[in-house]
PDB file of C-alpha atoms in Angstrom:
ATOM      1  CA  UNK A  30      -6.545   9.238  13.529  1.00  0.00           C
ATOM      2  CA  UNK A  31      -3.375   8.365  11.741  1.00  0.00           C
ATOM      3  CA  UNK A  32      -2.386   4.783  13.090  1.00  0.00           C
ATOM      4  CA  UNK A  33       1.239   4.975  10.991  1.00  0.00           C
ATOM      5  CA  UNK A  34       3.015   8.754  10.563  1.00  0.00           C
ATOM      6  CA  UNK A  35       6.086   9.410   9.028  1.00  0.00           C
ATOM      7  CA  UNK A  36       6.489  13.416   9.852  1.00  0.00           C
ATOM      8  CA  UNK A  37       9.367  13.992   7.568  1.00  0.00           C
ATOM      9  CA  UNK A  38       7.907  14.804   4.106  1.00  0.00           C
ATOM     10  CA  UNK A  39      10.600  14.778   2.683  1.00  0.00           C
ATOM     11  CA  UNK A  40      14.953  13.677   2.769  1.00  0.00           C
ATOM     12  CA  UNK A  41      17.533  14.867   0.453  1.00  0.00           C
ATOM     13  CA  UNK A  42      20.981  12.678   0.633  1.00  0.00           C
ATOM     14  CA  UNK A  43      24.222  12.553  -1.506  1.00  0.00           C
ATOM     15  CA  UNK A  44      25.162   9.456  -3.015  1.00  0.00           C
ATOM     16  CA  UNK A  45      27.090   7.054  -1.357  1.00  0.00           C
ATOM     17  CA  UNK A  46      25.779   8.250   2.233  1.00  0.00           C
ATOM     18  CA  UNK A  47      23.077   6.754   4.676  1.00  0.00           C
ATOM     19  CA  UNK A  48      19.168   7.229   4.351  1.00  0.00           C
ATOM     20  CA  UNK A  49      17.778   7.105   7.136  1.00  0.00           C
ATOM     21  CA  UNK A  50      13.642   6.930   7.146  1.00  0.00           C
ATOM     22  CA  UNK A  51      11.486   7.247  10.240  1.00  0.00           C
ATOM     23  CA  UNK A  52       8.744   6.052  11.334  1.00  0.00           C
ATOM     24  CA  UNK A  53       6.086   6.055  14.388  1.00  0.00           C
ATOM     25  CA  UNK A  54       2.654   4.043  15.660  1.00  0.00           C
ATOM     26  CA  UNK A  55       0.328   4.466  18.056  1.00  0.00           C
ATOM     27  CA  UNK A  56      -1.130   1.048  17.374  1.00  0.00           C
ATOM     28  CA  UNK A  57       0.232  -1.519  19.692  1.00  0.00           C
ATOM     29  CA  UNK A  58      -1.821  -4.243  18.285  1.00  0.00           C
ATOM     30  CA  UNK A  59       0.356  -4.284  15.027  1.00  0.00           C
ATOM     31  CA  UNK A  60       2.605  -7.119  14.546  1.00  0.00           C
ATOM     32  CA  UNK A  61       4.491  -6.657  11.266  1.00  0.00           C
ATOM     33  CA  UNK A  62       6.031  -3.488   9.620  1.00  0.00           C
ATOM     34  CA  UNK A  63       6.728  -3.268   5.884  1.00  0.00           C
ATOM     35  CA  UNK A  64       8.236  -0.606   4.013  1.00  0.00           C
ATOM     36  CA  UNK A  65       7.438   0.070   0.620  1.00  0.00           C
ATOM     37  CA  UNK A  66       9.008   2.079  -2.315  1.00  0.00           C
ATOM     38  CA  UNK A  67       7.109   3.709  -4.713  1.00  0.00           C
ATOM     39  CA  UNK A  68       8.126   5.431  -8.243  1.00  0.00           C
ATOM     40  CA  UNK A  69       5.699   7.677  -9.697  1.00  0.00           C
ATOM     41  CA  UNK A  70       3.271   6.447 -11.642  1.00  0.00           C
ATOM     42  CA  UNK A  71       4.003   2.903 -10.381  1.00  0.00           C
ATOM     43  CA  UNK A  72       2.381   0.746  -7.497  1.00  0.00           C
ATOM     44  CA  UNK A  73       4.156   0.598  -4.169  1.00  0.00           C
ATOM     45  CA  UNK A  74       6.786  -1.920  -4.376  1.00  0.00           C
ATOM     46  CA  UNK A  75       7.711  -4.211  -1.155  1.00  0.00           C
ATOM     47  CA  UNK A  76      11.364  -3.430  -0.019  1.00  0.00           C
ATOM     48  CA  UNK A  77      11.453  -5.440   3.325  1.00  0.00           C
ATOM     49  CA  UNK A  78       9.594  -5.988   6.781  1.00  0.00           C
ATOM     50  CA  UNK A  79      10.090  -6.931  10.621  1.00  0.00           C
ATOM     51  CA  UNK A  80       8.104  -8.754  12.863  1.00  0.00           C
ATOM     52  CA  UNK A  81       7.885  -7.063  15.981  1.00  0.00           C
ATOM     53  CA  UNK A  82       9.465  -9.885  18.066  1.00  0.00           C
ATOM     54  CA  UNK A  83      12.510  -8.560  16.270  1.00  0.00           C
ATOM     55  CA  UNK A  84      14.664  -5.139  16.592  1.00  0.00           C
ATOM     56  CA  UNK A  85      16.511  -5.753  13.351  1.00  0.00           C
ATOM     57  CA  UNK A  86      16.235  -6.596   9.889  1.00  0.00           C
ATOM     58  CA  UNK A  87      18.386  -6.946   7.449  1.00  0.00           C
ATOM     59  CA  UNK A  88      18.728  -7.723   3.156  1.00  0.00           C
ATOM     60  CA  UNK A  89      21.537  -5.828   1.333  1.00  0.00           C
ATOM     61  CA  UNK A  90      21.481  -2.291   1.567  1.00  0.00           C
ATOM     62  CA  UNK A  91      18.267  -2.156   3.351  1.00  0.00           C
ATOM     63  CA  UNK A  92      18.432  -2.813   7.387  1.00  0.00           C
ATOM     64  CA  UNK A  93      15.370  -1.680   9.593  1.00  0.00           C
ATOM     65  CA  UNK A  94      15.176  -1.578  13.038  1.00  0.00           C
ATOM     66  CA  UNK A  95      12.230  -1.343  15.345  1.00  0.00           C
ATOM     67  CA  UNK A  96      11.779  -0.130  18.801  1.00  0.00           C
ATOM     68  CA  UNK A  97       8.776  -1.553  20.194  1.00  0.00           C
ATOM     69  CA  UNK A  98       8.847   1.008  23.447  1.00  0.00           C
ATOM     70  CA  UNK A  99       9.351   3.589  22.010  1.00  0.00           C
ATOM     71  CA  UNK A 100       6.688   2.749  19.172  1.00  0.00           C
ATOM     72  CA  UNK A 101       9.353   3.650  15.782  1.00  0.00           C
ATOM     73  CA  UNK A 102      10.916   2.018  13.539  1.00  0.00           C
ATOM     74  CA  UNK A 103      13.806   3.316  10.820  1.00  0.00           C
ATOM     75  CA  UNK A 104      15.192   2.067   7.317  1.00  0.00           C
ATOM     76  CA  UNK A 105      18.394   2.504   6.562  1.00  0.00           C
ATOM     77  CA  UNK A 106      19.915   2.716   3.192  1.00  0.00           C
ATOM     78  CA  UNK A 107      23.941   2.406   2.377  1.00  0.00           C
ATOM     79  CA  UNK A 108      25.187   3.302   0.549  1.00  0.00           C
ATOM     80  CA  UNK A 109      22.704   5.696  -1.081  1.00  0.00           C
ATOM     81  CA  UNK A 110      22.282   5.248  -4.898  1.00  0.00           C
ATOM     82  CA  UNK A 111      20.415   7.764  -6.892  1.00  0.00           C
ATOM     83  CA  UNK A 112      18.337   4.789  -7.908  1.00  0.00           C
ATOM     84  CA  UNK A 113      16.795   5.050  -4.570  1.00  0.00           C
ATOM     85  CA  UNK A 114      15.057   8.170  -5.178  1.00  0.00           C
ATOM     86  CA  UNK A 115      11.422   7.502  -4.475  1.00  0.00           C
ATOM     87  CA  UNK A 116       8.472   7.862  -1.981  1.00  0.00           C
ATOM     88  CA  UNK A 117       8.742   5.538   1.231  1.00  0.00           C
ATOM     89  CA  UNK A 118       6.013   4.119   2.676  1.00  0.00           C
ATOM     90  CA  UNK A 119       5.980   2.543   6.493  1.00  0.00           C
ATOM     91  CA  UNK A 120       2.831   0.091   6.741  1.00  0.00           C
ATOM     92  CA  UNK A 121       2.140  -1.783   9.482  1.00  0.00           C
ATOM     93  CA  UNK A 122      -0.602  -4.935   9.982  1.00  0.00           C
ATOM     94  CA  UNK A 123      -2.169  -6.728  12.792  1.00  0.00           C
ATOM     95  CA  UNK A 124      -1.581 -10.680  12.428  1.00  0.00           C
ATOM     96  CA  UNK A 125      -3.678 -12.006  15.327  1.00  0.00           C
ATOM     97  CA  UNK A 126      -7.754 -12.541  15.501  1.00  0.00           C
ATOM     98  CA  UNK A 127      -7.738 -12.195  11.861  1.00  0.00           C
ATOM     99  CA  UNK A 128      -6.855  -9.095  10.942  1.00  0.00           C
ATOM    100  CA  UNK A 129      -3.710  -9.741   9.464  1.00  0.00           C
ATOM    101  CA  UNK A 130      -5.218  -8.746   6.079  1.00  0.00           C
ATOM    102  CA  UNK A 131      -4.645  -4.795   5.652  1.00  0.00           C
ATOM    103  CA  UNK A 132      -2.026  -2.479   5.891  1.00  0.00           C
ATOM    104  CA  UNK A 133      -2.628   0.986   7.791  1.00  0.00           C
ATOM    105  CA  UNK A 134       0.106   3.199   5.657  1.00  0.00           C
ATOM    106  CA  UNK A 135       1.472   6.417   6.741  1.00  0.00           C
ATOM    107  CA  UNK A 136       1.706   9.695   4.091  1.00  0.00           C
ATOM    108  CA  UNK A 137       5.677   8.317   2.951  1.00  0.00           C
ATOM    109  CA  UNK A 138       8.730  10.537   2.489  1.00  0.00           C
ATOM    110  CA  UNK A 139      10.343  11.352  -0.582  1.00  0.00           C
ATOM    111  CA  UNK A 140      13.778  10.441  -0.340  1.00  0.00           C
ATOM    112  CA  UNK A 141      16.124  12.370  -3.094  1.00  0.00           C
ATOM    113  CA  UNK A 142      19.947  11.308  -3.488  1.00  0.00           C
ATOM    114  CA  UNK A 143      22.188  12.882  -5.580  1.00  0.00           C
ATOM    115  CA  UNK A 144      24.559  12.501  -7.504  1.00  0.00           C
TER     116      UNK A 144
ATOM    117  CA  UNK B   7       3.737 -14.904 -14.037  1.00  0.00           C
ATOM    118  CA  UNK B   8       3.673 -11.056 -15.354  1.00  0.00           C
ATOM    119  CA  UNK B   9       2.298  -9.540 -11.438  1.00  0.00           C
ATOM    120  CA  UNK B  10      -1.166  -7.825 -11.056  1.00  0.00           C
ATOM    121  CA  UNK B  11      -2.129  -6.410 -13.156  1.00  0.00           C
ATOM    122  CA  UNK B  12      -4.972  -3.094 -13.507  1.00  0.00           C
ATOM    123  CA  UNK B  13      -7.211  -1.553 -16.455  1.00  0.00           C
ATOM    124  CA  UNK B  14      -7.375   0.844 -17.445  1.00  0.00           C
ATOM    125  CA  UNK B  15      -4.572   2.694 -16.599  1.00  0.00           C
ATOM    126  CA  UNK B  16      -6.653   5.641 -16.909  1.00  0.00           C
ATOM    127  CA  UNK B  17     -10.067   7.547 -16.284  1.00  0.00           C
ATOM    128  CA  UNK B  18     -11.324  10.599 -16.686  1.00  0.00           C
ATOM    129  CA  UNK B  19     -15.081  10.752 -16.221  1.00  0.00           C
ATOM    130  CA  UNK B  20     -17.756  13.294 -16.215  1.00  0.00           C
ATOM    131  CA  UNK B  21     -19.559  14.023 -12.276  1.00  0.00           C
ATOM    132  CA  UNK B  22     -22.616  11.423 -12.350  1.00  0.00           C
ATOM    133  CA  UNK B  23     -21.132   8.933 -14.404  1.00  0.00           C
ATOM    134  CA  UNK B  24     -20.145   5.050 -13.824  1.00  0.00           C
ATOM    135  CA  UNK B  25     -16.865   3.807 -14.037  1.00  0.00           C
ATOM    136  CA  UNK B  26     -15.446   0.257 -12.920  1.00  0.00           C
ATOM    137  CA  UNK B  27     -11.789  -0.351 -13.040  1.00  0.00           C
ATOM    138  CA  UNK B  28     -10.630  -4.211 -13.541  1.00  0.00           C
ATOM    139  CA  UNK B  29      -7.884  -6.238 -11.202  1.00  0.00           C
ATOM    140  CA  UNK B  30      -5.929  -9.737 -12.423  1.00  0.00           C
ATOM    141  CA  UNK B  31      -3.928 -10.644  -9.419  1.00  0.00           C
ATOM    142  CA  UNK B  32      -1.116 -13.017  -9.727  1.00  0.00           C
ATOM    143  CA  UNK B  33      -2.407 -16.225 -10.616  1.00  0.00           C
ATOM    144  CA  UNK B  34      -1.768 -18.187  -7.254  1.00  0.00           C
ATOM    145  CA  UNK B  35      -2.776 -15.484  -5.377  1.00  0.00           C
ATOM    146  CA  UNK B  36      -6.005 -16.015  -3.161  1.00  0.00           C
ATOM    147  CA  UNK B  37      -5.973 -12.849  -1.246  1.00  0.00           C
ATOM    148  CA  UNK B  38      -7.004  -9.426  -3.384  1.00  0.00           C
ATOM    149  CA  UNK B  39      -7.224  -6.284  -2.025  1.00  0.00           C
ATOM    150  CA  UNK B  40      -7.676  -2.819  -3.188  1.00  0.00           C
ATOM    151  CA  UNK B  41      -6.613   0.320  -1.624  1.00  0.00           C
ATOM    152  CA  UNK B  42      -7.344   4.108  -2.759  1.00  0.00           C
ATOM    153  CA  UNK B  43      -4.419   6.572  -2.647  1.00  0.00           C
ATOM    154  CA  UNK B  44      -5.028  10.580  -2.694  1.00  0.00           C
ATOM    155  CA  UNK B  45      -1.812  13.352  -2.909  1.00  0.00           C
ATOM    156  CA  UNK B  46       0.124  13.635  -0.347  1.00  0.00           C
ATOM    157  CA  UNK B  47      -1.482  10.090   1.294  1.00  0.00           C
ATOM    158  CA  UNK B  48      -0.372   6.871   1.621  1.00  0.00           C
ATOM    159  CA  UNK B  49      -2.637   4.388   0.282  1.00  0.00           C
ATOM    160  CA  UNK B  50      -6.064   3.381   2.634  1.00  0.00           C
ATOM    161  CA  UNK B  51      -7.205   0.044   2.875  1.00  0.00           C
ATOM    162  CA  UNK B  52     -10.900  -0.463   0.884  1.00  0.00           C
ATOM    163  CA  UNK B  53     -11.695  -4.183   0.702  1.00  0.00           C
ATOM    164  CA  UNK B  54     -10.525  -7.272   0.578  1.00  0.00           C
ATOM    165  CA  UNK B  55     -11.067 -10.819  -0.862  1.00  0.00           C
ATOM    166  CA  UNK B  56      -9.931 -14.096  -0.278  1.00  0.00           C
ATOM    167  CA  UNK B  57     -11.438 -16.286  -2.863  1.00  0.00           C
ATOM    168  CA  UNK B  58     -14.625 -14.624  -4.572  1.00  0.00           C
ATOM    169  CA  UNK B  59     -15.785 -13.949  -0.889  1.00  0.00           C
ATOM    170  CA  UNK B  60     -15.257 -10.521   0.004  1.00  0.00           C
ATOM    171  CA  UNK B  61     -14.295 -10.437   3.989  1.00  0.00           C
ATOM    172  CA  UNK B  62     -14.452  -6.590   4.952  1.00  0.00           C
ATOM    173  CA  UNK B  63     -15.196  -3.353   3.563  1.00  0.00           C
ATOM    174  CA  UNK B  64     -13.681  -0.217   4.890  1.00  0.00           C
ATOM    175  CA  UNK B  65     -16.260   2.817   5.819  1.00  0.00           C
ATOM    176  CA  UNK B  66     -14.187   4.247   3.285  1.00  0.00           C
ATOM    177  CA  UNK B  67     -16.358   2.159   0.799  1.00  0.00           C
ATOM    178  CA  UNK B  68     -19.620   4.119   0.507  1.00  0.00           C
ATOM    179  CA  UNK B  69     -22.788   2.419  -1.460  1.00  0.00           C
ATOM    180  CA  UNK B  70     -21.533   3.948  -4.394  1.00  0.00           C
ATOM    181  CA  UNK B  71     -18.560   1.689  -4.473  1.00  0.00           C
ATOM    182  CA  UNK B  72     -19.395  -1.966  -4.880  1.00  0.00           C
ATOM    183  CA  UNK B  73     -16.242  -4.866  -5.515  1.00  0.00           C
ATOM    184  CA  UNK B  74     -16.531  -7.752  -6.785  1.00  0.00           C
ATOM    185  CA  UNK B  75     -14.443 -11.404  -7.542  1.00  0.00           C
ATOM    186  CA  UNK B  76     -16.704 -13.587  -9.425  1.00  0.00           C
ATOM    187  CA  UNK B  77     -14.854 -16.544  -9.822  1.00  0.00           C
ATOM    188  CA  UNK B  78     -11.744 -15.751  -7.453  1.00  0.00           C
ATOM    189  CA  UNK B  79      -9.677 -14.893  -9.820  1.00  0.00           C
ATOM    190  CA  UNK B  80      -9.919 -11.159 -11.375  1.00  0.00           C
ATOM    191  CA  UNK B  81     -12.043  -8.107 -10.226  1.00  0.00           C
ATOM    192  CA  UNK B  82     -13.892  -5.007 -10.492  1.00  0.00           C
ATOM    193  CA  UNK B  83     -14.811  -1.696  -8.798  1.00  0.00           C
ATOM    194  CA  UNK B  84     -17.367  -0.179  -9.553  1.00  0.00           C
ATOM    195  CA  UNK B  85     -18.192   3.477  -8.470  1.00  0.00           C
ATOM    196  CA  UNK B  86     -21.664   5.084  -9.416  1.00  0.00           C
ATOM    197  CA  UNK B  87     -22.789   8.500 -10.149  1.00  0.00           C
ATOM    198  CA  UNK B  88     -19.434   9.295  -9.654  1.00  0.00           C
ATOM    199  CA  UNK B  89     -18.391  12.792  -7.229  1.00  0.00           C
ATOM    200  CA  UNK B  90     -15.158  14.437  -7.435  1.00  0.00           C
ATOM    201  CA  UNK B  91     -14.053  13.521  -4.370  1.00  0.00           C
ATOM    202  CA  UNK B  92     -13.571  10.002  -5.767  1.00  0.00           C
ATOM    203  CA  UNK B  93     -10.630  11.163  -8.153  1.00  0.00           C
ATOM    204  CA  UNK B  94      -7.764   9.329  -6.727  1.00  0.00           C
ATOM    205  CA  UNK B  95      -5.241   6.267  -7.705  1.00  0.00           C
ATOM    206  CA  UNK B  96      -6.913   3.191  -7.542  1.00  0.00           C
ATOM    207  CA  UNK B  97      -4.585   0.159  -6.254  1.00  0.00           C
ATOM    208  CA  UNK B  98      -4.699  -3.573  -6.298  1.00  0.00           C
ATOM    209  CA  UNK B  99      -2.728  -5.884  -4.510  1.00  0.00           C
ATOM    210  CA  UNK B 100      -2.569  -9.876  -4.477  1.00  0.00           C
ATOM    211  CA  UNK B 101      -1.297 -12.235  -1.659  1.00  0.00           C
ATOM    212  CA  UNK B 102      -1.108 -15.918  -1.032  1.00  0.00           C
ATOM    213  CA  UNK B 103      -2.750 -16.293   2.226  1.00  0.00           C
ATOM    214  CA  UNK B 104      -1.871 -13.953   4.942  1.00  0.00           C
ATOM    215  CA  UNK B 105       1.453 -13.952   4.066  1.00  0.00           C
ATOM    216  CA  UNK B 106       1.319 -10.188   2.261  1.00  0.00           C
ATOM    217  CA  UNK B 107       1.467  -9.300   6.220  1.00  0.00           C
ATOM    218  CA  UNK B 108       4.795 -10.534   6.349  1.00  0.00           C
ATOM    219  CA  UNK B 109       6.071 -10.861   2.647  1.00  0.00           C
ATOM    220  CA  UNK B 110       4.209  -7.942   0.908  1.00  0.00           C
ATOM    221  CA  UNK B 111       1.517  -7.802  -0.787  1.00  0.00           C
ATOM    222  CA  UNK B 112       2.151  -7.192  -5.212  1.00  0.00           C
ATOM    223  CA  UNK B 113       0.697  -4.144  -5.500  1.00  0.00           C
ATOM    224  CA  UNK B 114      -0.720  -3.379  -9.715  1.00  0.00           C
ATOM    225  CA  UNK B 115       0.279   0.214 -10.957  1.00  0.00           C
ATOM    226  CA  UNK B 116      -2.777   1.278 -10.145  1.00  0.00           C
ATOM    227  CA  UNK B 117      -5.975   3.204 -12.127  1.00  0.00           C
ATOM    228  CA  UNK B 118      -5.878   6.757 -12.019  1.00  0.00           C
ATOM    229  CA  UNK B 119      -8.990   8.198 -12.014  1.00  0.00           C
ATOM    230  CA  UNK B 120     -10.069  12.152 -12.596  1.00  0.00           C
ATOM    231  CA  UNK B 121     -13.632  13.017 -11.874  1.00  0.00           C
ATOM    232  CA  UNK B 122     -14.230  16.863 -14.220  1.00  0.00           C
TER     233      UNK B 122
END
């Protein structure tokens, strides 16, 4: 069963406007959430994570917020630079009674901005 | 440090044959784990290491597939009599710790791997 899903394939933004990339679990055992961006070709690369004694992370363009009830979490990106076109990957990991060494990733969104 | 990085970049292999794909995490890195990503997936967890002790194997990881870490630092997968099924992207990542939980793990570019 699929632990992490992000049900939008795919996003298509102009430049200079908001991203905004969702997220659900079913998993309430999961502690941290990561996103990762990925370029083809390329390994995933870490963008930023939240513990999930938080609702609300922030680093420069990037701010993601979780809500544990409701089980989702969202990155945000503003402004929107074409840059940023990539696949997005939620992850989330357990980091309690050892498991806090895997990520359970869902399928990503491609997120296009243009120009 | 120049990341983690994965050889070859690379594969295309005939059904039946052996391949094994090499892994040089980041130096100070004692955690190494390797993932398998198919289209349209994100990547699935396949084993881990910390040290040259390997700590869990996904079911994902038939017989066919065997990891290892010698000496803690680099690795290799090996996959025998290889099926097409198996043709995906091949990633490694590195961590100090459990800290790729909460920091990220590096994640290589990966092996790409076509089974004809």
């Amino acid at each position: 069963d699929q632990q992490v899903k992000q049900n939008s394939p795919s996003l298509s933004v102009q430049e200079g406007r908001i991203s905004i990339l969702n997220c659900d679990y079913t998993n309430s055992m999961f502690d941290y959430f990561l996103w990762y961006k990925k370029y083809p070709a390329e390994g995933p690369t870490f963008l930023i994570s939240i513990s999930s004694i938080k609702d609300k992370n922030e680093d420069g363009r990037f701010t993601v917020f979780l809500n544990k009830s409701a089980k989702h979490l969202s990155l945000h990106i503003v402004p929107s630079q074409p840059g940023d076109s990539a696949v997005y990957f939620c992850a989330a990991s357990g980091n309690s009674g050892g498991s806090n060494y895997k990520l359970t990733f869902g399928k990503g969104t491609l997120l296009t901005v243009n120009p | 440090d120049t990341g983690v990085s994965q050889n070859p970049r690379h594969k295309i292999t005939k059904r039946g044959q052996n391949v094994t794909f090499r892994c040089d995490p980041i130096s100070e890195h004692n955690r190494l784990y390797w993932y398998r990503q198919t289209l349209g997936q994100g990547p699935e967890f396949l084993t881990y290491f910390q040290n040259e002790a390997q700590l869990e194997k996904s079911r994902l990881l038939s017989d066919r597939f065997s990891a290892e870490r010698p000496k803690g630092s680099f690795s290799t997968l090996e996959i025998q009599r290889t099926e097409q099924g198996d043709s995906a992207m091949y990633l490694c990542a590195s961590s100090l710790g459990g800290q790729g939980a909460v920091y990220g793990y590096t994640f290589g570019s990966g092996t790409r791997l076509t089974v004809v």
